[in-house]
Tab-separated table of C-alpha atoms and ligand atoms in Angstrom:
chain	number	residue	atom	x	y	z
A	1	MET	CA	115.868	81.673	111.498
A	2	ASN	CA	118.292	83.300	109.044
A	3	ASN	CA	119.405	86.904	109.550
A	4	PHE	CA	117.631	89.388	107.329
A	5	ASP	CA	117.047	93.040	106.438
A	6	PHE	CA	113.485	93.949	105.629
A	7	TYR	CA	112.725	97.247	103.933
A	8	ASN	CA	109.562	98.230	102.115
A	9	PRO	CA	108.723	101.913	101.710
A	10	THR	CA	105.724	101.592	99.331
A	11	LYS	CA	102.544	103.215	100.650
A	12	ILE	CA	99.402	101.252	99.819
A	13	LEU	CA	96.088	103.006	99.121
A	14	PHE	CA	93.623	100.125	99.253
A	15	GLY	CA	89.961	100.081	98.306
A	16	GLU	CA	87.261	101.277	95.965
A	17	GLY	CA	87.484	104.956	95.054
A	18	LYS	CA	91.125	105.318	96.112
A	19	ILE	CA	92.316	106.417	92.663
A	20	SER	CA	90.832	109.837	93.444
A	21	GLU	CA	93.454	110.280	96.189
A	22	ILE	CA	96.605	110.044	94.071
A	23	ALA	CA	97.030	113.787	93.491
A	24	LYS	CA	97.960	114.448	97.087
A	25	GLU	CA	100.670	111.775	96.933
A	26	ILE	CA	102.451	113.337	93.918
A	27	PRO	CA	104.395	116.584	94.399
A	28	GLN	CA	102.310	119.428	92.938
A	29	ASP	CA	105.142	120.808	90.808
A	30	SER	CA	105.930	117.442	89.175
A	31	LYS	CA	105.567	116.779	85.473
A	32	VAL	CA	103.935	113.359	85.491
A	33	MET	CA	104.035	110.706	82.782
A	34	VAL	CA	101.143	108.222	82.972
A	35	ILE	CA	102.407	104.939	81.521
A	36	TYR	CA	99.921	102.282	80.390
A	37	GLY	CA	99.508	99.175	78.255
A	38	GLY	CA	97.367	98.223	75.286
A	39	GLY	CA	94.328	100.278	76.192
A	40	SER	CA	92.249	98.237	78.668
A	41	ILE	CA	92.300	101.241	81.016
A	42	LYS	CA	90.553	103.344	78.386
A	43	LYS	CA	87.681	100.837	78.198
A	44	ASN	CA	87.114	100.194	81.900
A	45	GLY	CA	87.148	103.799	83.118
A	46	VAL	CA	90.487	103.660	84.964
A	47	TYR	CA	92.142	106.126	82.574
A	48	ASP	CA	89.336	108.624	83.153
A	49	GLN	CA	89.588	108.225	86.919
A	50	VAL	CA	93.338	108.899	86.749
A	51	ALA	CA	92.838	111.888	84.435
A	52	ASP	CA	90.241	113.355	86.828
A	53	ALA	CA	92.541	112.867	89.802
A	54	LEU	CA	95.427	114.597	87.988
A	55	GLU	CA	93.418	117.592	86.770
A	56	ASN	CA	95.599	120.032	88.700
A	57	HIS	CA	98.893	118.401	87.748
A	58	SER	CA	100.879	118.848	84.596
A	59	TRP	CA	100.976	115.440	82.897
A	60	THR	CA	101.548	113.541	79.696
A	61	ALA	CA	100.889	109.902	78.740
A	62	PHE	CA	102.751	107.022	77.123
A	63	GLY	CA	100.762	103.941	76.053
A	64	GLY	CA	101.648	100.678	74.375
A	65	ILE	CA	103.634	98.780	77.005
A	66	GLU	CA	103.153	95.147	75.977
A	67	PRO	CA	102.495	92.109	78.170
A	68	ASN	CA	106.080	90.945	78.839
A	69	PRO	CA	107.259	94.526	78.402
A	70	ARG	CA	109.732	95.169	75.639
A	71	TYR	CA	113.035	96.915	76.057
A	72	GLU	CA	112.490	98.474	72.624
A	73	THR	CA	109.206	100.131	73.723
A	74	CYS	CA	110.635	101.312	77.036
A	75	MET	CA	113.463	103.022	75.153
A	76	LYS	CA	110.849	105.046	73.233
A	77	ALA	CA	109.345	106.186	76.533
A	78	ILE	CA	112.807	107.191	77.777
A	79	LYS	CA	113.246	109.387	74.713
A	80	LYS	CA	109.899	111.067	75.335
A	81	ILE	CA	110.801	111.732	78.975
A	82	GLN	CA	114.015	113.407	77.967
A	83	THR	CA	112.300	115.727	75.516
A	84	GLU	CA	109.356	116.583	77.767
A	85	ASP	CA	111.118	117.106	81.113
A	86	VAL	CA	109.071	114.462	82.905
A	87	ASP	CA	110.116	113.919	86.530
A	88	PHE	CA	107.482	111.535	87.978
A	89	LEU	CA	106.218	108.248	86.478
A	90	LEU	CA	102.785	106.776	87.152
A	91	ALA	CA	102.258	103.162	86.026
A	92	VAL	CA	98.587	102.356	85.382
A	93	GLY	CA	98.153	98.670	84.586
A	94	GLY	CA	99.312	95.174	85.463
A	95	GLY	CA	102.757	93.801	86.218
A	96	SER	CA	104.015	94.505	82.718
A	97	VAL	CA	103.208	98.207	82.929
A	98	TYR	CA	104.769	98.414	86.393
A	99	ASP	CA	107.880	96.560	85.243
A	100	GLY	CA	108.225	98.672	82.119
A	101	THR	CA	107.872	101.802	84.251
A	102	LYS	CA	110.640	100.610	86.580
A	103	PHE	CA	112.980	100.062	83.650
A	104	ILE	CA	112.061	103.462	82.209
A	105	ALA	CA	112.665	105.081	85.630
A	106	ALA	CA	116.161	103.595	85.827
A	107	GLY	CA	116.979	103.854	82.118
A	108	ALA	CA	116.095	107.552	81.911
A	109	MET	CA	118.740	108.358	84.528
A	110	PHE	CA	121.347	105.820	83.396
A	111	ASP	CA	124.732	106.865	82.126
A	112	GLY	CA	125.311	104.538	79.170
A	113	GLU	CA	123.278	101.867	77.361
A	114	PRO	CA	120.353	100.827	79.618
A	115	TRP	CA	120.410	97.257	78.265
A	116	ASP	CA	123.561	96.775	80.374
A	117	ILE	CA	121.351	96.969	83.478
A	118	LEU	CA	119.747	93.706	82.371
A	119	LYS	CA	122.525	91.977	80.504
A	120	ARG	CA	125.501	92.848	82.680
A	121	GLY	CA	123.872	93.818	85.955
A	122	ALA	CA	125.218	97.375	85.566
A	123	LYS	CA	124.684	99.390	88.729
A	124	ILE	CA	121.693	101.692	88.969
A	125	LYS	CA	122.698	104.889	90.773
A	126	LYS	CA	119.666	107.088	90.139
A	127	ALA	CA	116.067	106.612	89.092
A	128	LEU	CA	113.042	108.790	88.516
A	129	PRO	CA	110.427	108.468	91.257
A	130	LEU	CA	107.543	106.173	90.295
A	131	ALA	CA	104.161	105.100	91.652
A	132	GLY	CA	101.194	103.236	90.248
A	133	VAL	CA	97.584	102.177	89.984
A	134	LEU	CA	97.323	98.384	89.820
A	135	THR	CA	94.727	96.815	87.514
A	136	LEU	CA	95.683	93.121	87.674
A	137	PRO	CA	96.499	91.296	90.921
A	138	ALA	CA	99.349	88.906	90.126
A	139	THR	CA	102.977	89.925	90.175
A	140	GLY	CA	103.521	91.933	93.364
A	141	SER	CA	105.420	94.504	91.283
A	142	GLU	CA	103.200	97.158	92.879
A	143	MET	CA	105.027	96.750	96.172
A	144	ASN	CA	108.494	95.515	95.258
A	145	SER	CA	111.615	96.842	93.583
A	146	GLY	CA	112.095	94.208	90.880
A	147	ALA	CA	111.084	93.919	87.239
A	148	VAL	CA	111.492	91.653	84.219
A	149	ILE	CA	112.115	93.007	80.711
A	150	THR	CA	112.149	91.269	77.337
A	151	ARG	CA	114.353	92.152	74.376
A	152	GLU	CA	112.471	91.246	71.238
A	153	GLU	CA	115.548	91.204	69.004
A	154	THR	CA	117.388	88.520	70.980
A	155	GLN	CA	114.430	86.712	72.618
A	156	GLU	CA	115.866	87.363	76.068
A	157	LYS	CA	113.765	87.963	79.193
A	158	LEU	CA	115.845	89.130	82.146
A	159	PRO	CA	115.151	90.373	85.688
A	160	PHE	CA	116.684	93.331	87.515
A	161	GLY	CA	115.947	95.383	90.588
A	162	HIS	CA	117.062	98.184	92.861
A	163	PRO	CA	115.688	99.726	96.075
A	164	LEU	CA	115.253	103.032	94.219
A	165	LEU	CA	112.542	101.305	92.188
A	166	PHE	CA	110.050	100.682	94.971
A	167	PRO	CA	106.877	102.541	93.958
A	168	LYS	CA	106.296	105.593	96.197
A	169	PHE	CA	102.689	104.451	96.446
A	170	SER	CA	100.340	101.993	94.782
A	171	VAL	CA	96.577	102.162	94.513
A	172	LEU	CA	94.949	98.762	94.984
A	173	ASP	CA	91.301	99.205	94.034
A	174	PRO	CA	89.791	95.705	93.698
A	175	SER	CA	86.797	97.011	91.728
A	176	VAL	CA	89.036	97.597	88.673
A	177	THR	CA	89.519	93.841	88.220
A	178	ALA	CA	85.885	93.518	87.079
A	179	SER	CA	86.963	93.868	83.441
A	180	LEU	CA	89.609	91.115	83.555
A	181	SER	CA	89.277	88.124	81.244
A	182	TYR	CA	89.105	84.641	82.792
A	183	ARG	CA	92.572	84.053	81.378
A	184	GLN	CA	94.162	87.027	83.140
A	185	ALA	CA	92.278	86.415	86.395
A	186	ALA	CA	93.512	82.816	86.453
A	187	ASN	CA	97.036	83.920	85.612
A	188	GLY	CA	97.022	86.231	88.611
A	189	VAL	CA	95.983	83.511	91.064
A	190	VAL	CA	98.657	81.124	89.796
A	191	ASP	CA	101.455	83.700	89.665
A	192	ALA	CA	100.803	84.739	93.270
A	193	PHE	CA	100.583	81.077	94.328
A	194	VAL	CA	103.944	80.266	92.764
A	195	HIS	CA	105.544	83.384	94.280
A	196	VAL	CA	104.678	81.990	97.687
A	197	MET	CA	106.121	78.629	96.684
A	198	GLU	CA	109.441	80.100	95.577
A	199	GLN	CA	109.865	81.344	99.152
A	200	TYR	CA	108.277	78.415	100.994
A	201	MET	CA	109.035	75.167	99.169
A	202	THR	CA	112.720	74.861	100.035
A	203	TYR	CA	114.005	73.350	103.299
A	204	PRO	CA	113.212	74.034	106.961
A	205	SER	CA	115.105	77.016	108.404
A	206	GLY	CA	113.354	77.346	111.729
A	207	ASN	CA	111.388	80.405	110.643
A	208	HIS	CA	107.971	79.302	111.830
A	209	LEU	CA	106.193	82.613	111.352
A	210	GLN	CA	107.241	82.900	107.690
A	211	ALA	CA	105.864	79.408	107.058
A	212	ARG	CA	102.535	80.386	108.593
A	213	PHE	CA	102.391	83.659	106.632
A	214	ALA	CA	103.060	81.701	103.445
A	215	GLU	CA	100.432	79.067	104.229
A	216	SER	CA	97.822	81.722	104.999
A	217	ILE	CA	98.351	83.268	101.557
A	218	LEU	CA	98.188	79.849	99.872
A	219	LEU	CA	94.946	78.998	101.672
A	220	THR	CA	93.383	82.338	100.755
A	221	LEU	CA	94.312	81.785	97.105
A	222	ILE	CA	92.880	78.254	97.172
A	223	GLU	CA	89.691	79.385	98.929
A	224	ASP	CA	88.996	82.627	97.047
A	225	GLY	CA	90.823	81.951	93.769
A	226	PRO	CA	88.112	79.870	92.053
A	227	GLY	CA	85.305	82.319	92.960
A	228	TYR	CA	87.372	85.246	91.740
A	229	TYR	CA	88.294	83.419	88.533
A	230	ASN	CA	84.616	82.773	87.807
A	231	ASP	CA	83.654	86.358	88.620
A	232	PRO	CA	86.455	88.961	88.895
A	233	ALA	CA	83.710	91.536	89.611
A	234	ASN	CA	83.072	89.930	93.013
A	235	TYR	CA	84.550	92.684	95.183
A	236	GLU	CA	85.202	90.598	98.270
A	237	LYS	CA	86.998	87.854	96.353
A	238	ALA	CA	88.921	90.386	94.266
A	239	ALA	CA	89.972	92.268	97.395
A	240	ASN	CA	91.359	89.116	98.986
A	241	LEU	CA	93.090	88.152	95.777
A	242	MET	CA	94.638	91.570	95.365
A	243	TRP	CA	95.993	91.778	98.875
A	244	SER	CA	97.237	88.165	98.738
A	245	ALA	CA	99.109	88.775	95.485
A	246	THR	CA	100.737	91.900	96.910
A	247	MET	CA	101.728	90.172	100.137
A	248	ALA	CA	103.097	87.209	98.192
A	249	LEU	CA	105.927	89.255	96.717
A	250	ASN	CA	106.599	92.379	98.737
A	251	GLY	CA	109.633	90.912	100.483
A	252	LEU	CA	107.896	89.963	103.734
A	253	ILE	CA	107.491	86.191	103.405
A	254	GLY	CA	110.874	85.734	101.736
A	255	ALA	CA	112.848	87.427	104.506
A	256	GLY	CA	114.918	85.136	106.714
A	257	VAL	CA	114.193	81.968	104.726
A	258	PRO	CA	115.927	80.210	101.822
A	259	ASN	CA	114.485	81.200	98.430
A	260	ASP	CA	114.246	79.089	95.284
A	261	TRP	CA	113.112	81.104	92.154
A	262	SER	CA	114.308	78.435	89.692
A	263	THR	CA	110.774	77.761	88.421
A	264	HIS	CA	110.522	81.450	87.531
A	265	MET	CA	113.847	81.520	85.729
A	266	ILE	CA	112.955	78.456	83.639
A	267	GLY	CA	109.507	79.949	83.022
A	268	HIS	CA	111.025	83.202	81.733
A	269	GLU	CA	112.817	81.199	79.038
A	270	LEU	CA	109.548	79.576	77.927
A	271	THR	CA	108.012	83.039	77.609
A	272	ALA	CA	111.076	84.397	75.807
A	273	PHE	CA	110.923	81.652	73.161
A	274	HIS	CA	107.170	81.047	72.921
A	275	GLU	CA	105.406	84.101	74.414
A	276	ILE	CA	103.490	81.824	76.815
A	277	ASP	CA	101.818	83.852	79.594
A	278	HIS	CA	104.131	84.133	82.600
A	279	ALA	CA	101.808	82.341	85.046
A	280	ARG	CA	101.205	79.501	82.611
A	281	THR	CA	104.932	78.829	82.319
A	282	LEU	CA	105.054	78.516	86.107
A	283	ALA	CA	102.117	76.100	86.163
A	284	ILE	CA	103.964	73.930	83.643
A	285	VAL	CA	107.349	73.970	85.390
A	286	LEU	CA	106.505	73.887	89.131
A	287	PRO	CA	105.289	70.255	89.350
A	288	GLY	CA	108.470	69.244	87.501
A	289	THR	CA	110.744	71.190	89.850
A	290	TRP	CA	109.105	69.477	92.831
A	291	SER	CA	109.257	65.992	91.323
A	292	VAL	CA	112.908	66.253	90.312
A	293	LEU	CA	114.008	67.879	93.595
A	294	LYS	CA	111.656	65.870	95.801
A	295	SER	CA	114.321	64.701	98.198
A	296	ASP	CA	115.730	68.221	98.728
A	297	LYS	CA	112.265	69.668	99.354
A	298	ARG	CA	110.953	66.662	101.254
A	299	GLU	CA	110.163	68.201	104.667
A	300	GLN	CA	108.465	71.246	103.174
A	301	LEU	CA	106.451	69.150	100.721
A	302	ILE	CA	105.158	67.032	103.597
A	303	GLN	CA	104.355	70.110	105.684
A	304	TYR	CA	102.525	71.661	102.707
A	305	ALA	CA	100.534	68.465	102.113
A	306	GLU	CA	99.449	68.330	105.745
A	307	ARG	CA	98.798	71.972	106.524
A	308	VAL	CA	97.466	73.283	103.230
A	309	TRP	CA	95.693	70.271	101.727
A	310	GLY	CA	94.901	68.479	104.988
A	311	ILE	CA	96.531	65.226	103.825
A	312	THR	CA	97.420	63.636	107.150
A	313	SER	CA	96.641	59.922	106.923
A	314	ALA	CA	99.040	58.729	104.257
A	315	SER	CA	102.684	57.695	104.091
A	316	ASP	CA	105.203	60.512	103.621
A	317	GLU	CA	105.740	59.427	100.001
A	318	ASP	CA	102.021	59.518	99.342
A	319	LYS	CA	101.670	62.913	100.977
A	320	ILE	CA	104.275	64.301	98.590
A	321	GLU	CA	102.707	62.713	95.515
A	322	GLN	CA	99.230	63.855	96.474
A	323	ALA	CA	100.398	67.401	97.202
A	324	ILE	CA	102.017	67.660	93.760
A	325	LYS	CA	98.894	66.226	92.134
A	326	LYS	CA	96.522	68.528	94.017
A	327	THR	CA	98.586	71.571	93.085
A	328	GLU	CA	98.461	70.697	89.399
A	329	GLU	CA	94.719	69.999	89.652
A	330	PHE	CA	94.259	73.412	91.279
A	331	PHE	CA	95.970	75.081	88.303
A	332	ASN	CA	93.864	72.994	85.887
A	333	SER	CA	90.670	73.965	87.741
A	334	LEU	CA	91.444	77.580	86.787
A	335	GLY	CA	91.545	76.645	83.115
A	336	ILE	CA	95.339	76.516	82.985
A	337	LYS	CA	97.003	73.691	81.092
A	338	THR	CA	100.161	72.331	82.621
A	339	ARG	CA	102.029	70.352	79.948
A	340	LEU	CA	104.543	71.592	77.373
A	341	SER	CA	102.665	69.737	74.649
A	342	ASP	CA	99.557	71.838	75.458
A	343	TYR	CA	101.552	74.836	74.218
A	344	ASP	CA	103.309	73.112	71.286
A	345	VAL	CA	106.700	73.248	72.964
A	346	ASP	CA	108.981	70.394	71.936
A	347	GLU	CA	112.508	69.062	72.425
A	348	THR	CA	114.074	71.864	70.363
A	349	THR	CA	113.072	74.465	72.941
A	350	ILE	CA	114.213	72.266	75.819
A	351	ARG	CA	117.643	72.059	74.182
A	352	LYS	CA	117.764	75.836	73.706
A	353	ILE	CA	116.906	76.465	77.351
A	354	VAL	CA	119.500	73.977	78.590
A	355	LYS	CA	122.083	75.685	76.373
A	356	ARG	CA	121.243	79.070	77.867
A	357	PHE	CA	121.718	77.702	81.376
A	358	GLU	CA	125.103	76.317	80.250
A	359	GLU	CA	126.203	79.581	78.654
A	360	ARG	CA	125.148	81.650	81.642
A	361	GLY	CA	126.694	79.211	84.116
A	362	TRP	CA	123.398	79.148	86.021
A	363	HIS	CA	122.967	76.848	89.004
A	364	LEU	CA	119.822	78.146	90.631
A	365	GLY	CA	117.511	77.252	93.482
A	366	GLU	CA	117.970	77.189	97.256
A	367	LYS	CA	120.788	74.663	96.944
A	368	GLN	CA	122.084	75.778	93.523
A	369	LYS	CA	121.053	72.420	92.083
A	370	VAL	CA	119.050	73.711	89.147
A	371	GLY	CA	121.769	73.714	86.517
A	372	PRO	CA	121.588	72.456	82.918
A	373	GLY	CA	121.196	68.771	83.934
A	374	ASN	CA	118.230	69.275	86.235
A	375	VAL	CA	116.614	71.834	83.922
A	376	GLU	CA	116.600	69.188	81.225
A	377	LYS	CA	115.069	66.642	83.620
A	378	ILE	CA	112.445	69.128	84.847
A	379	LEU	CA	111.360	70.132	81.352
A	380	LYS	CA	111.394	66.577	79.988
A	381	SER	CA	109.146	65.511	82.868
A	382	ARG	CA	106.612	68.124	81.671
A	383	ALA	CA	106.450	67.067	78.007
B	401	NZQ	O1	97.851	96.045	78.191
B	401	NZQ	P1	96.508	96.267	78.739
B	401	NZQ	O2	95.551	96.841	77.771
B	401	NZQ	O3	96.524	97.001	80.053
B	401	NZQ	O4	95.862	94.813	79.046
B	401	NZQ	C1	96.457	93.904	79.949
B	401	NZQ	C2	97.235	92.802	79.255
B	401	NZQ	O5	96.721	92.534	77.975
B	401	NZQ	C3	95.332	93.130	80.611
B	401	NZQ	N1	94.753	93.827	81.779
B	401	NZQ	C4	95.397	94.303	82.868
B	401	NZQ	N2	94.508	94.811	83.743
B	401	NZQ	C5	93.280	94.668	83.183
B	401	NZQ	C6	93.433	94.043	81.920
B	401	NZQ	N3	92.391	93.756	81.122
B	401	NZQ	C7	91.169	94.105	81.551
B	401	NZQ	N4	90.939	94.662	82.762
B	401	NZQ	C8	91.961	94.969	83.597
B	401	NZQ	N5	91.705	95.495	84.805
B	401	NZQ	O6	95.946	91.929	81.030
B	401	NZQ	C9	96.965	91.587	80.100
B	401	NZQ	C10	98.181	91.100	80.861
B	401	NZQ	O7	98.754	92.164	81.607
B	401	NZQ	P2	100.211	92.016	82.254
B	401	NZQ	O8	100.512	93.279	82.945
B	401	NZQ	O9	101.156	91.512	81.231
B	401	NZQ	O10	99.979	90.829	83.297
B	401	NZQ	P3	100.672	90.537	84.680
B	401	NZQ	O11	100.226	91.490	85.723
B	401	NZQ	O12	100.438	89.105	84.905
B	401	NZQ	O13	102.229	90.830	84.451
B	401	NZQ	C11	103.071	89.879	83.848
B	401	NZQ	C12	104.488	90.422	83.742
B	401	NZQ	O14	105.049	90.656	85.061
B	401	NZQ	C13	106.307	89.964	85.172
B	401	NZQ	C14	106.116	88.797	84.235
B	401	NZQ	O15	107.334	88.211	83.892
B	401	NZQ	C15	105.404	89.430	83.066
B	401	NZQ	O16	106.327	90.076	82.217
B	401	NZQ	N6	106.593	89.666	86.582
B	401	NZQ	C16	107.014	90.671	87.377
B	401	NZQ	C17	107.378	90.463	88.691
B	401	NZQ	C18	107.844	91.567	89.554
B	401	NZQ	N7	108.069	92.751	89.021
B	401	NZQ	O17	108.045	91.378	90.737
B	401	NZQ	C19	107.339	89.137	89.302
B	401	NZQ	C20	106.597	88.133	88.498
B	401	NZQ	O18	107.117	86.867	88.806
B	401	NZQ	C21	106.647	88.301	87.028
B	401	NZQ	O19	107.859	87.740	86.529
B	402	ZN	ZN1	105.793	85.404	88.811
């Protein structure tokens, strides 16, 4: 087992009706800014629940955070904060709203041009306190300190993070997923699934408990994912999905084990160039990452085949092939297409992504093998 530090200060308020409890978690003298997306919370009653809960607080609102939140929009929110003396941020939405809020929290207190946080990894020294109400189980942003921001102008999508950006609390009320579209429900299942994989599908490191945690999340997603996808109003399924997605990326299962994350970084490029939903980019890339790096991930692929899919009576090679196939079929069963051609992505984009890996000197993955050469192989295998 590798050495690790594990730190997660986010308080979780889980269950139906929990939005009503947020007021007591936010200092009474705070000036709160409620940050939200394109308006789904105004249609499904979440905005009203938040407004009711904050009736004795002073608060303002900022809407319009896009899916794949834009740097340009976040900068507008930062301006508003500075003119209105806001000192507490409340994200109400999915991963994009949470991520945008994290960037706003850091950017509002940053000395200099906030883009440097993303582009040059400039150090965050201060951030406004933030918390949130989650409406889409998927990213884990509700209980972690990372975020991903897109700059429209340059078609760049870059991650950043800092411990100051852990939400103070997050409300996880599974009943708010009832209004999700099939597309967003499916995206959430797949994103959470691939988060587990980025921390599981590497090489054995003797951390048996982490492997079992990871497998339990995968099995829950496989068992409850289809029912939730067909009916996001099913409270029991939604509750299991929501907690699984949070546990998949709150730092717990990735502690003390090698991490990969190359599928995510390739996926971000597909979103940056083609605006493909985050989870869909992962569903395209993951089978390619596994096929190209099969020998490096061999033991874990076999373990996954046996323990998660119950494939025990086959040769090791067959176990690996079947596990890759079953994973792709699982994504397809949720209505998610898994080939670049399904999204009209051709050779030109592959070349652009390879060039970006070259320019950035990126060699990613648990063994730093995902450089320009393997990225090209991975993407070509997904044509
Ligand atoms: O904008 P609104 O009107 O809120 O509508 C959203 C949006 O159109 C809608 N939605 C959310 N909750 C809803 C709802 N519609 C009806 N009912 C509800 N209850 O769903 C659409 C997509 O929302 P978005 O927040 O973009 O989705 P998701 O949660 O999948 O977040 C994706 C973003 O998170 C980043 C991704 O890169 C992407 O930018 N990620 C963040 C991570 C992190 N911070 O740790 C890790 C992830 O790997 C991921 O990279
Ligand atoms: Zn993700």
